[in-house]
Short mmCIF file of N, CA and C in Angstrom, two decimals:
data_model
loop_
_atom_site.label_atom_id
_atom_site.label_comp_id
_atom_site.label_asym_id
_atom_site.label_seq_id
_atom_site.Cartn_x
_atom_site.Cartn_y
_atom_site.Cartn_z
N UNK A 1 82.74 109.65 113.05
CA UNK A 1 82.84 108.67 113.59
C UNK A 1 82.16 107.43 113.01
N UNK A 2 82.71 106.07 113.67
CA UNK A 2 82.38 105.10 112.47
C UNK A 2 81.97 104.03 113.63
N UNK A 3 81.36 103.10 113.26
CA UNK A 3 80.18 102.18 114.19
C UNK A 3 81.29 101.16 115.06
N UNK A 4 80.97 100.99 115.67
CA UNK A 4 81.77 100.32 116.66
C UNK A 4 82.54 98.68 115.67
N UNK A 5 83.55 98.39 115.84
CA UNK A 5 84.30 97.70 115.29
C UNK A 5 84.43 98.14 113.94
N UNK A 6 84.29 99.33 113.22
CA UNK A 6 84.33 99.78 112.01
C UNK A 6 85.76 100.18 111.95
N UNK A 7 86.27 99.97 110.26
CA UNK A 7 87.45 100.04 109.61
C UNK A 7 87.42 101.90 109.49
N UNK A 8 88.60 102.44 109.53
CA UNK A 8 88.86 103.86 109.44
C UNK A 8 90.36 103.23 108.52
N UNK A 9 90.18 103.84 107.22
CA UNK A 9 91.22 103.53 106.15
C UNK A 9 91.91 104.94 105.69
N UNK A 10 92.93 105.34 105.52
CA UNK A 10 93.40 106.79 105.35
C UNK A 10 94.71 106.42 104.34
N UNK A 11 94.73 107.14 103.24
CA UNK A 11 95.75 107.31 102.65
C UNK A 11 96.18 108.67 102.21
N UNK A 12 97.67 109.18 102.62
CA UNK A 12 97.69 110.19 102.68
C UNK A 12 99.21 110.35 102.60
N UNK A 13 99.47 111.48 101.22
CA UNK A 13 100.59 111.79 101.25
C UNK A 13 101.96 112.46 102.41
N UNK A 14 102.87 112.26 102.37
CA UNK A 14 103.82 112.52 103.44
C UNK A 14 104.95 112.56 102.50
N UNK A 15 106.00 113.09 103.71
CA UNK A 15 107.72 113.77 103.24
C UNK A 15 108.14 112.22 103.65
N UNK A 16 108.85 111.81 102.64
CA UNK A 16 109.51 110.81 102.82
C UNK A 16 110.40 111.48 103.87
N UNK A 17 110.86 110.34 104.87
CA UNK A 17 111.91 110.95 106.05
C UNK A 17 113.49 109.76 105.81
N UNK A 18 113.33 109.01 105.10
CA UNK A 18 114.47 107.55 105.27
C UNK A 18 114.75 107.26 103.94
N UNK A 19 115.97 106.69 103.77
CA UNK A 19 116.18 106.01 102.68
C UNK A 19 116.37 107.13 101.58
N UNK A 20 117.11 105.87 100.74
CA UNK A 20 118.02 106.58 99.66
C UNK A 20 117.42 107.56 98.60
N UNK A 21 116.33 107.39 98.74
CA UNK A 21 115.22 108.03 97.53
C UNK A 21 114.90 109.13 98.14
N UNK A 22 114.74 109.35 99.57
CA UNK A 22 113.82 110.15 100.17
C UNK A 22 114.22 111.76 99.57
N UNK A 23 115.58 112.27 99.43
CA UNK A 23 115.95 113.62 99.27
C UNK A 23 115.17 113.74 97.84
N UNK A 24 115.19 112.72 96.95
CA UNK A 24 115.07 112.81 95.51
C UNK A 24 113.47 113.06 95.56
N UNK A 25 112.69 112.28 96.56
CA UNK A 25 111.10 112.64 96.53
C UNK A 25 110.79 114.26 96.75
N UNK A 26 111.58 114.49 97.97
CA UNK A 26 110.99 115.72 98.34
C UNK A 26 111.37 116.68 97.02
N UNK A 27 112.31 116.43 96.64
CA UNK A 27 112.61 117.33 95.51
C UNK A 27 111.54 117.19 94.55
N UNK A 28 111.17 116.33 94.58
CA UNK A 28 109.86 115.95 93.27
C UNK A 28 109.04 117.07 93.75
N UNK A 29 108.19 116.75 95.22
CA UNK A 29 106.66 117.06 95.51
C UNK A 29 107.33 118.63 95.85
N UNK A 30 108.49 119.18 96.13
CA UNK A 30 108.73 120.76 96.56
C UNK A 30 108.88 121.64 95.16
N UNK A 31 109.60 120.95 93.92
CA UNK A 31 109.75 121.54 93.02
C UNK A 31 109.27 121.15 91.80
N UNK A 32 109.05 119.80 91.62
CA UNK A 32 108.82 119.50 89.85
C UNK A 32 107.13 119.56 89.80
N UNK A 33 106.55 119.25 90.72
CA UNK A 33 105.15 119.23 91.38
C UNK A 33 104.42 120.12 90.71
N UNK A 34 104.99 121.36 91.58
CA UNK A 34 104.26 122.53 91.79
C UNK A 34 104.72 123.01 89.96
N UNK A 35 106.22 123.04 89.87
CA UNK A 35 106.35 124.03 88.26
C UNK A 35 105.56 123.16 87.48
N UNK A 36 105.44 121.91 87.03
CA UNK A 36 104.63 121.26 85.93
C UNK A 36 103.39 122.16 86.23
N UNK A 37 102.80 121.48 87.43
CA UNK A 37 101.21 121.85 87.66
C UNK A 37 101.21 123.04 87.10
N UNK A 38 101.82 124.10 87.65
CA UNK A 38 101.57 125.80 87.15
C UNK A 38 101.65 125.38 85.63
N UNK A 39 102.81 125.38 84.73
CA UNK A 39 102.83 125.30 83.71
C UNK A 39 102.07 124.69 83.03
N UNK A 40 101.13 123.64 83.50
CA UNK A 40 99.94 122.77 82.76
C UNK A 40 98.35 123.49 82.90
N UNK A 41 98.61 123.93 84.00
CA UNK A 41 97.24 124.38 84.41
C UNK A 41 97.30 126.09 84.26
N UNK A 42 98.48 126.32 84.57
CA UNK A 42 98.34 128.04 84.21
C UNK A 42 98.16 128.97 85.68
N UNK A 43 98.23 128.16 86.53
CA UNK A 43 98.02 128.51 87.64
C UNK A 43 99.15 128.15 88.82
N UNK A 44 99.05 128.79 90.16
CA UNK A 44 100.06 128.23 91.06
C UNK A 44 99.02 127.49 92.19
N UNK A 45 97.92 127.30 91.95
CA UNK A 45 97.44 125.93 92.99
C UNK A 45 98.70 124.72 93.62
N UNK A 46 99.14 124.38 92.89
CA UNK A 46 99.81 122.94 93.14
C UNK A 46 100.93 123.56 94.49
N UNK A 47 101.29 124.95 94.44
CA UNK A 47 101.98 125.45 95.57
C UNK A 47 101.30 124.81 96.78
N UNK A 48 100.27 124.87 96.79
CA UNK A 48 99.44 124.33 98.19
C UNK A 48 99.31 122.69 98.64
N UNK A 49 99.68 121.97 97.04
CA UNK A 49 100.00 120.76 97.71
C UNK A 49 101.21 120.39 98.97
N UNK A 50 102.56 121.00 98.00
CA UNK A 50 103.96 120.78 98.72
C UNK A 50 103.65 121.66 100.12
N UNK A 51 102.78 122.84 100.63
CA UNK A 51 102.96 122.75 102.16
C UNK A 51 101.65 121.94 102.77
N UNK A 52 101.17 121.62 102.16
CA UNK A 52 99.91 120.88 102.68
C UNK A 52 100.90 119.43 103.15
N UNK A 53 101.49 119.05 102.32
CA UNK A 53 102.56 117.80 102.99
C UNK A 53 102.93 117.95 103.94
N UNK A 54 104.11 118.91 103.65
CA UNK A 54 104.93 119.37 104.69
C UNK A 54 104.50 119.33 106.10
N UNK A 55 103.12 120.13 106.16
CA UNK A 55 102.01 120.21 107.89
C UNK A 55 101.51 119.20 108.18
N UNK A 56 101.65 118.20 107.28
CA UNK A 56 101.09 116.90 107.80
C UNK A 56 102.15 116.53 108.77
N UNK A 57 101.86 115.61 110.30
CA UNK A 57 102.47 114.80 110.86
C UNK A 57 103.13 114.02 110.43
N UNK A 58 104.28 113.67 110.80
CA UNK A 58 105.06 112.53 110.31
C UNK A 58 104.40 111.12 110.58
N UNK A 59 104.16 109.79 110.11
CA UNK A 59 103.58 108.70 109.81
C UNK A 59 103.22 108.38 111.78
N UNK A 60 104.50 108.35 112.53
CA UNK A 60 104.46 107.87 113.99
C UNK A 60 103.97 108.60 114.36
N UNK A 61 103.41 110.01 114.60
CA UNK A 61 102.91 110.97 115.22
C UNK A 61 101.76 110.88 115.01
N UNK A 62 101.12 110.52 113.65
CA UNK A 62 100.04 110.64 112.98
C UNK A 62 98.87 109.25 113.64
N UNK A 63 99.83 108.57 113.51
CA UNK A 63 99.37 106.88 114.36
C UNK A 63 98.66 107.33 115.60
N UNK A 64 100.12 108.04 116.54
CA UNK A 64 99.19 108.50 117.85
C UNK A 64 98.07 108.92 118.01
N UNK A 65 98.33 110.17 117.05
CA UNK A 65 96.77 111.06 117.13
C UNK A 65 95.42 110.14 116.99
N UNK A 66 95.54 109.04 115.75
CA UNK A 66 94.70 108.45 116.11
C UNK A 66 94.68 107.53 117.13
N UNK A 67 95.59 107.13 117.74
CA UNK A 67 94.93 106.22 118.93
C UNK A 67 94.37 107.28 120.12
N UNK A 68 94.71 108.63 120.01
CA UNK A 68 94.68 109.45 120.98
C UNK A 68 92.90 109.89 120.62
N UNK A 69 92.80 109.66 119.08
CA UNK A 69 90.88 109.94 119.36
C UNK A 69 90.19 108.63 119.43
N UNK A 70 90.75 107.57 119.81
CA UNK A 70 89.94 106.52 120.24
C UNK A 70 89.85 104.99 119.00
N UNK A 71 90.96 105.36 118.33
CA UNK A 71 90.95 104.09 117.20
C UNK A 71 92.41 103.17 117.52
N UNK A 72 92.14 102.12 117.44
CA UNK A 72 93.06 101.22 117.30
C UNK A 72 93.76 101.28 116.18
N UNK A 73 94.95 101.60 116.33
CA UNK A 73 95.67 101.32 114.93
C UNK A 73 96.01 100.21 114.29
N UNK A 74 95.68 99.82 113.22
CA UNK A 74 96.27 98.01 113.29
C UNK A 74 97.37 98.40 112.21
N UNK A 75 97.66 99.10 111.43
CA UNK A 75 98.86 99.07 110.73
C UNK A 75 98.96 100.85 110.34
N UNK A 76 100.02 100.16 109.53
CA UNK A 76 100.44 101.90 108.89
C UNK A 76 101.53 101.47 107.93
N UNK A 77 101.79 101.63 107.07
CA UNK A 77 102.49 101.32 105.87
C UNK A 77 102.68 102.69 104.92
N UNK A 78 104.28 102.24 104.69
CA UNK A 78 104.90 103.31 103.70
C UNK A 78 104.41 102.82 102.26
N UNK A 79 104.16 103.54 101.62
CA UNK A 79 104.03 103.11 100.37
C UNK A 79 105.03 103.71 99.21
N UNK A 80 105.29 103.36 98.41
CA UNK A 80 106.16 104.48 97.50
C UNK A 80 107.39 105.41 97.79
N UNK A 81 108.13 104.39 98.45
CA UNK A 81 109.28 104.90 98.92
C UNK A 81 109.19 106.11 100.39
N UNK A 82 108.23 106.18 101.16
CA UNK A 82 107.26 107.19 101.87
C UNK A 82 106.89 107.98 101.23
N UNK A 83 106.29 108.28 100.03
CA UNK A 83 105.67 109.02 99.59
C UNK A 83 104.37 109.32 99.80
N UNK A 84 103.90 108.07 100.42
CA UNK A 84 102.27 108.21 100.80
C UNK A 84 102.53 107.24 102.09
N UNK A 85 101.17 107.31 102.74
CA UNK A 85 101.35 106.29 103.86
C UNK A 85 99.40 105.45 104.14
N UNK A 86 99.18 104.38 104.18
CA UNK A 86 98.51 103.91 104.40
C UNK A 86 98.10 103.21 105.83
N UNK A 87 97.05 104.47 106.63
CA UNK A 87 96.88 103.92 107.73
C UNK A 87 95.94 103.02 108.01
N UNK A 88 95.49 102.31 108.51
CA UNK A 88 94.25 101.29 109.01
C UNK A 88 94.12 101.03 110.21
N UNK A 89 93.19 101.21 110.53
CA UNK A 89 92.89 101.73 112.34
C UNK A 89 91.41 101.22 112.43
N UNK A 90 90.68 100.34 113.79
CA UNK A 90 89.55 100.05 113.70
C UNK A 90 88.92 100.69 114.81
N UNK A 91 87.75 100.95 114.81
CA UNK A 91 86.77 101.56 116.06
C UNK A 91 86.86 100.63 117.17
N UNK A 92 86.63 100.87 118.35
CA UNK A 92 86.61 99.46 119.95
C UNK A 92 85.38 99.05 119.69
N UNK A 93 85.18 98.01 119.15
CA UNK A 93 83.90 97.26 119.65
C UNK A 93 83.13 97.60 120.83
N UNK A 94 81.90 97.50 121.09
CA UNK A 94 81.12 97.82 122.36
C UNK A 94 81.11 97.06 122.94
N UNK A 95 81.42 97.55 124.90
CA UNK A 95 81.26 96.25 125.62
C UNK A 95 80.43 95.61 125.92
N UNK A 96 79.83 94.67 126.42
CA UNK A 96 78.23 94.09 126.40
C UNK A 96 78.35 94.17 128.36
#
């Protein structure tokens, strides 16, 4: 919960859906990141990252969920070819 009129800003990793680079970005997240992470750390925890990203709703659906939670969504900005999204929302101001 935020104060009336307060801003909520979320930066979330996401699955690129469209565009020329989307298949390469998905390959990077699903294949390279877990393998390099496991190689460098000696652990398999990086597999969680790809599952978490795949389970997160697409940007348009997440914006709808933010609206249903009572926030006024001001902007949804894809970054790095859709590998992450910046969500900017505002809590409604109290009525006098």
